[in-house]
Amino acid sequence: MTPLDLEKIRPLLKNNFQHQLLDACAENLKSDSKLRFSNFAYSIRELSRHFLKSLAPDEEVKNTVWYKNESGEKDVITRGERIKYAIQEGLQDRFLDRECIPLEQLNDVKKDVVKAITTLSKFTHINEDTFELSEEDKKKHVKEIISAFINFAELISETRETIINNLEELLSEELMEKVIFEVSDEVDILSTHHWVEDVDIEQFHIVRLESEFIYVEANGSIDFLLQYGSDKDVERDIGAQLNTSFPFDVKFKIKLSKNLKKSKPEIESYKVNTDDWYE
């Protein structure tokens, strides 16, 4: 008994070990042992633990400003803290509530994730009522466990995506303004003067969330006006102006403030590709 629904988990997994563990979960269902269902439930629960830890590594969780060591034990990270990091990384609750998602909604999602994990755990213990399950009941509970895992993973992914999308909408204008006024060394050497006339952002995405910064990468093309000679040279027809465009890549971070739209972008790298100019 290896349900096809089990393969719906595979696209959600993050590394080779998790794929191998999923294969082992499937093997448990093929066993003739009376413990096959309990072994399956236990191994899926363990898969969820490794999956969550891959979304929320120990050091990254402990480096957030909101980490409080809820367990009280040295180097122990609670399930709730991992869920929080998997959804919002280093962002603080009050910032999220103010800028992109109501705190009440965020807390409801976290409760739903915990419920899904609880469902994964309830069949892991070997009790009389699960030891002699009928085939029909086993199939029903296997589907329940698979659905719980998928729900657990998708709740985290979809909520994180909502946060990212809302933040990207707020940050797009900031990126545009910063790139427009940034001097490009690659373009600066092509003419006496240059001006940015337009910016076309083709791809734009947040790559990391911290308590004080949001890290962003983007690319696209910039339209420039290149001028050879001074303004007076151009007026006397001994200078010239030329319109051209070049692709660009930029990495920058936004320092978070009380109002995200007023936060100042800090460029970490800014590259305009002028290779076509020399061909």
Short mmCIF file of N, CA and C in Angstrom, two decimals, residues 73-138:
data_model
loop_
_atom_site.label_atom_id
_atom_site.label_comp_id
_atom_site.label_asym_id
_atom_site.label_seq_id
_atom_site.Cartn_x
_atom_site.Cartn_y
_atom_site.Cartn_z
N GLU A 73 16.21 25.95 27.93
CA GLU A 73 17.35 25.03 27.87
C GLU A 73 18.38 25.55 26.87
N LYS A 74 19.63 25.33 27.17
CA LYS A 74 20.71 25.83 26.34
C LYS A 74 20.65 25.24 24.93
N ASP A 75 20.70 26.12 23.94
CA ASP A 75 20.76 25.74 22.52
C ASP A 75 19.53 24.96 22.04
N VAL A 76 18.42 25.05 22.76
CA VAL A 76 17.18 24.39 22.34
C VAL A 76 16.25 25.42 21.71
N ILE A 77 15.79 25.10 20.51
CA ILE A 77 14.86 25.98 19.79
C ILE A 77 13.51 25.29 19.76
N THR A 78 12.48 25.99 20.18
CA THR A 78 11.15 25.37 20.22
C THR A 78 10.55 25.28 18.83
N ARG A 79 9.57 24.42 18.72
CA ARG A 79 8.85 24.28 17.44
C ARG A 79 8.21 25.60 17.03
N GLY A 80 7.64 26.31 18.01
CA GLY A 80 7.01 27.60 17.72
C GLY A 80 7.99 28.61 17.17
N GLU A 81 9.22 28.61 17.70
CA GLU A 81 10.23 29.54 17.22
C GLU A 81 10.67 29.19 15.80
N ARG A 82 10.73 27.89 15.50
CA ARG A 82 11.09 27.49 14.13
C ARG A 82 9.97 27.87 13.15
N ILE A 83 8.73 27.66 13.55
CA ILE A 83 7.61 28.03 12.69
C ILE A 83 7.63 29.53 12.41
N LYS A 84 7.88 30.31 13.45
CA LYS A 84 7.92 31.76 13.30
C LYS A 84 9.01 32.17 12.31
N TYR A 85 10.20 31.57 12.44
CA TYR A 85 11.29 31.93 11.53
C TYR A 85 10.98 31.49 10.11
N ALA A 86 10.42 30.30 9.94
CA ALA A 86 10.12 29.78 8.61
C ALA A 86 9.16 30.71 7.87
N ILE A 87 8.28 31.37 8.61
CA ILE A 87 7.30 32.26 7.99
C ILE A 87 7.85 33.67 7.79
N GLN A 88 8.53 34.21 8.79
CA GLN A 88 8.88 35.64 8.73
C GLN A 88 10.37 35.94 8.90
N GLU A 89 11.18 34.90 9.02
CA GLU A 89 12.62 35.07 9.24
C GLU A 89 12.84 36.04 10.40
N GLY A 90 13.67 37.07 10.18
CA GLY A 90 14.03 37.96 11.29
C GLY A 90 13.08 39.12 11.52
N LEU A 91 12.04 39.25 10.70
CA LEU A 91 11.13 40.38 10.86
C LEU A 91 10.36 40.29 12.17
N GLN A 92 10.18 41.43 12.80
CA GLN A 92 9.47 41.47 14.07
C GLN A 92 7.96 41.58 13.84
N ASP A 93 7.20 41.07 14.81
CA ASP A 93 5.75 41.05 14.69
C ASP A 93 5.17 42.45 14.48
N ARG A 94 5.66 43.42 15.22
CA ARG A 94 5.07 44.76 15.13
C ARG A 94 5.31 45.39 13.76
N PHE A 95 6.44 45.06 13.14
CA PHE A 95 6.71 45.58 11.79
C PHE A 95 5.75 44.94 10.79
N LEU A 96 5.59 43.63 10.87
CA LEU A 96 4.69 42.94 9.95
C LEU A 96 3.26 43.43 10.12
N ASP A 97 2.83 43.61 11.35
CA ASP A 97 1.47 44.07 11.63
C ASP A 97 1.24 45.46 11.04
N ARG A 98 2.25 46.30 11.09
CA ARG A 98 2.13 47.67 10.60
C ARG A 98 2.20 47.74 9.08
N GLU A 99 3.03 46.89 8.46
CA GLU A 99 3.35 47.08 7.05
C GLU A 99 2.67 46.11 6.08
N CYS A 100 2.42 44.86 6.50
CA CYS A 100 1.98 43.95 5.43
C CYS A 100 1.00 42.84 5.81
N ILE A 101 0.86 42.47 7.07
CA ILE A 101 -0.09 41.39 7.40
C ILE A 101 -0.54 41.57 8.85
N PRO A 102 -1.85 41.54 9.10
CA PRO A 102 -2.33 41.72 10.49
C PRO A 102 -1.76 40.65 11.41
N LEU A 103 -1.36 41.05 12.58
CA LEU A 103 -0.75 40.13 13.53
C LEU A 103 -1.72 39.01 13.91
N GLU A 104 -3.00 39.33 14.01
CA GLU A 104 -4.00 38.31 14.34
C GLU A 104 -4.05 37.23 13.27
N GLN A 105 -3.98 37.64 12.01
CA GLN A 105 -3.96 36.67 10.90
C GLN A 105 -2.70 35.82 10.95
N LEU A 106 -1.58 36.44 11.24
CA LEU A 106 -0.30 35.73 11.32
C LEU A 106 -0.33 34.69 12.44
N ASN A 107 -0.86 35.07 13.57
CA ASN A 107 -0.95 34.13 14.70
C ASN A 107 -1.90 32.97 14.41
N ASP A 108 -2.98 33.25 13.68
CA ASP A 108 -3.91 32.18 13.30
C ASP A 108 -3.23 31.15 12.40
N VAL A 109 -2.38 31.63 11.49
CA VAL A 109 -1.65 30.72 10.61
C VAL A 109 -0.71 29.85 11.43
N LYS A 110 -0.01 30.45 12.37
CA LYS A 110 0.92 29.68 13.20
C LYS A 110 0.18 28.61 13.99
N LYS A 111 -1.02 28.93 14.49
CA LYS A 111 -1.82 27.94 15.21
C LYS A 111 -2.23 26.80 14.28
N ASP A 112 -2.57 27.14 13.03
CA ASP A 112 -2.96 26.10 12.06
C ASP A 112 -1.79 25.19 11.72
N VAL A 113 -0.59 25.76 11.65
CA VAL A 113 0.60 24.95 11.38
C VAL A 113 0.83 23.98 12.54
N VAL A 114 0.68 24.47 13.76
CA VAL A 114 0.85 23.60 14.93
C VAL A 114 -0.19 22.48 14.92
N LYS A 115 -1.42 22.79 14.53
CA LYS A 115 -2.47 21.77 14.46
C LYS A 115 -2.11 20.68 13.45
N ALA A 116 -1.55 21.10 12.31
CA ALA A 116 -1.15 20.12 11.29
C ALA A 116 -0.05 19.21 11.82
N ILE A 117 0.91 19.80 12.53
CA ILE A 117 1.99 18.99 13.10
C ILE A 117 1.45 18.05 14.17
N THR A 118 0.49 18.51 14.95
CA THR A 118 -0.15 17.66 15.97
C THR A 118 -0.82 16.45 15.32
N THR A 119 -1.44 16.67 14.18
CA THR A 119 -2.05 15.56 13.44
C THR A 119 -1.00 14.55 13.03
N LEU A 120 0.17 15.03 12.63
CA LEU A 120 1.25 14.12 12.25
C LEU A 120 1.75 13.31 13.44
N SER A 121 1.62 13.85 14.63
CA SER A 121 2.16 13.18 15.82
C SER A 121 1.20 12.19 16.45
N LYS A 122 -0.10 12.35 16.21
CA LYS A 122 -1.06 11.59 17.01
C LYS A 122 -1.05 10.08 16.71
N PHE A 123 -0.51 9.69 15.55
CA PHE A 123 -0.48 8.26 15.22
C PHE A 123 0.88 7.61 15.44
N THR A 124 1.82 8.38 15.99
CA THR A 124 3.18 7.86 16.12
C THR A 124 3.34 6.89 17.29
N HIS A 125 2.46 6.98 18.27
CA HIS A 125 2.55 6.10 19.43
C HIS A 125 1.82 4.79 19.15
N ILE A 126 2.38 3.72 19.63
CA ILE A 126 1.79 2.39 19.41
C ILE A 126 0.80 2.10 20.53
N ASN A 127 -0.47 2.14 20.18
CA ASN A 127 -1.54 1.86 21.14
C ASN A 127 -2.43 0.75 20.59
N GLU A 128 -3.25 0.21 21.44
CA GLU A 128 -4.12 -0.89 21.03
C GLU A 128 -5.04 -0.49 19.89
N ASP A 129 -5.53 0.77 19.92
CA ASP A 129 -6.48 1.20 18.89
C ASP A 129 -5.83 1.44 17.54
N THR A 130 -4.49 1.55 17.48
CA THR A 130 -3.81 1.71 16.19
C THR A 130 -3.03 0.46 15.77
N PHE A 131 -2.94 -0.51 16.67
CA PHE A 131 -2.15 -1.71 16.38
C PHE A 131 -2.89 -2.67 15.46
N GLU A 132 -4.20 -2.73 15.61
CA GLU A 132 -4.99 -3.67 14.81
C GLU A 132 -5.96 -2.93 13.88
N LEU A 133 -5.47 -1.90 13.23
CA LEU A 133 -6.32 -1.13 12.31
C LEU A 133 -6.70 -1.97 11.10
N SER A 134 -7.91 -1.79 10.63
CA SER A 134 -8.32 -2.45 9.38
C SER A 134 -7.62 -1.77 8.21
N GLU A 135 -7.57 -2.44 7.09
CA GLU A 135 -6.94 -1.86 5.90
C GLU A 135 -7.62 -0.56 5.49
N GLU A 136 -8.93 -0.56 5.63
CA GLU A 136 -9.68 0.65 5.26
C GLU A 136 -9.31 1.82 6.15
N ASP A 137 -9.20 1.56 7.46
CA ASP A 137 -8.82 2.63 8.40
C ASP A 137 -7.37 3.07 8.17
N LYS A 138 -6.50 2.13 7.85
CA LYS A 138 -5.11 2.50 7.57
C LYS A 138 -5.03 3.45 6.38
#
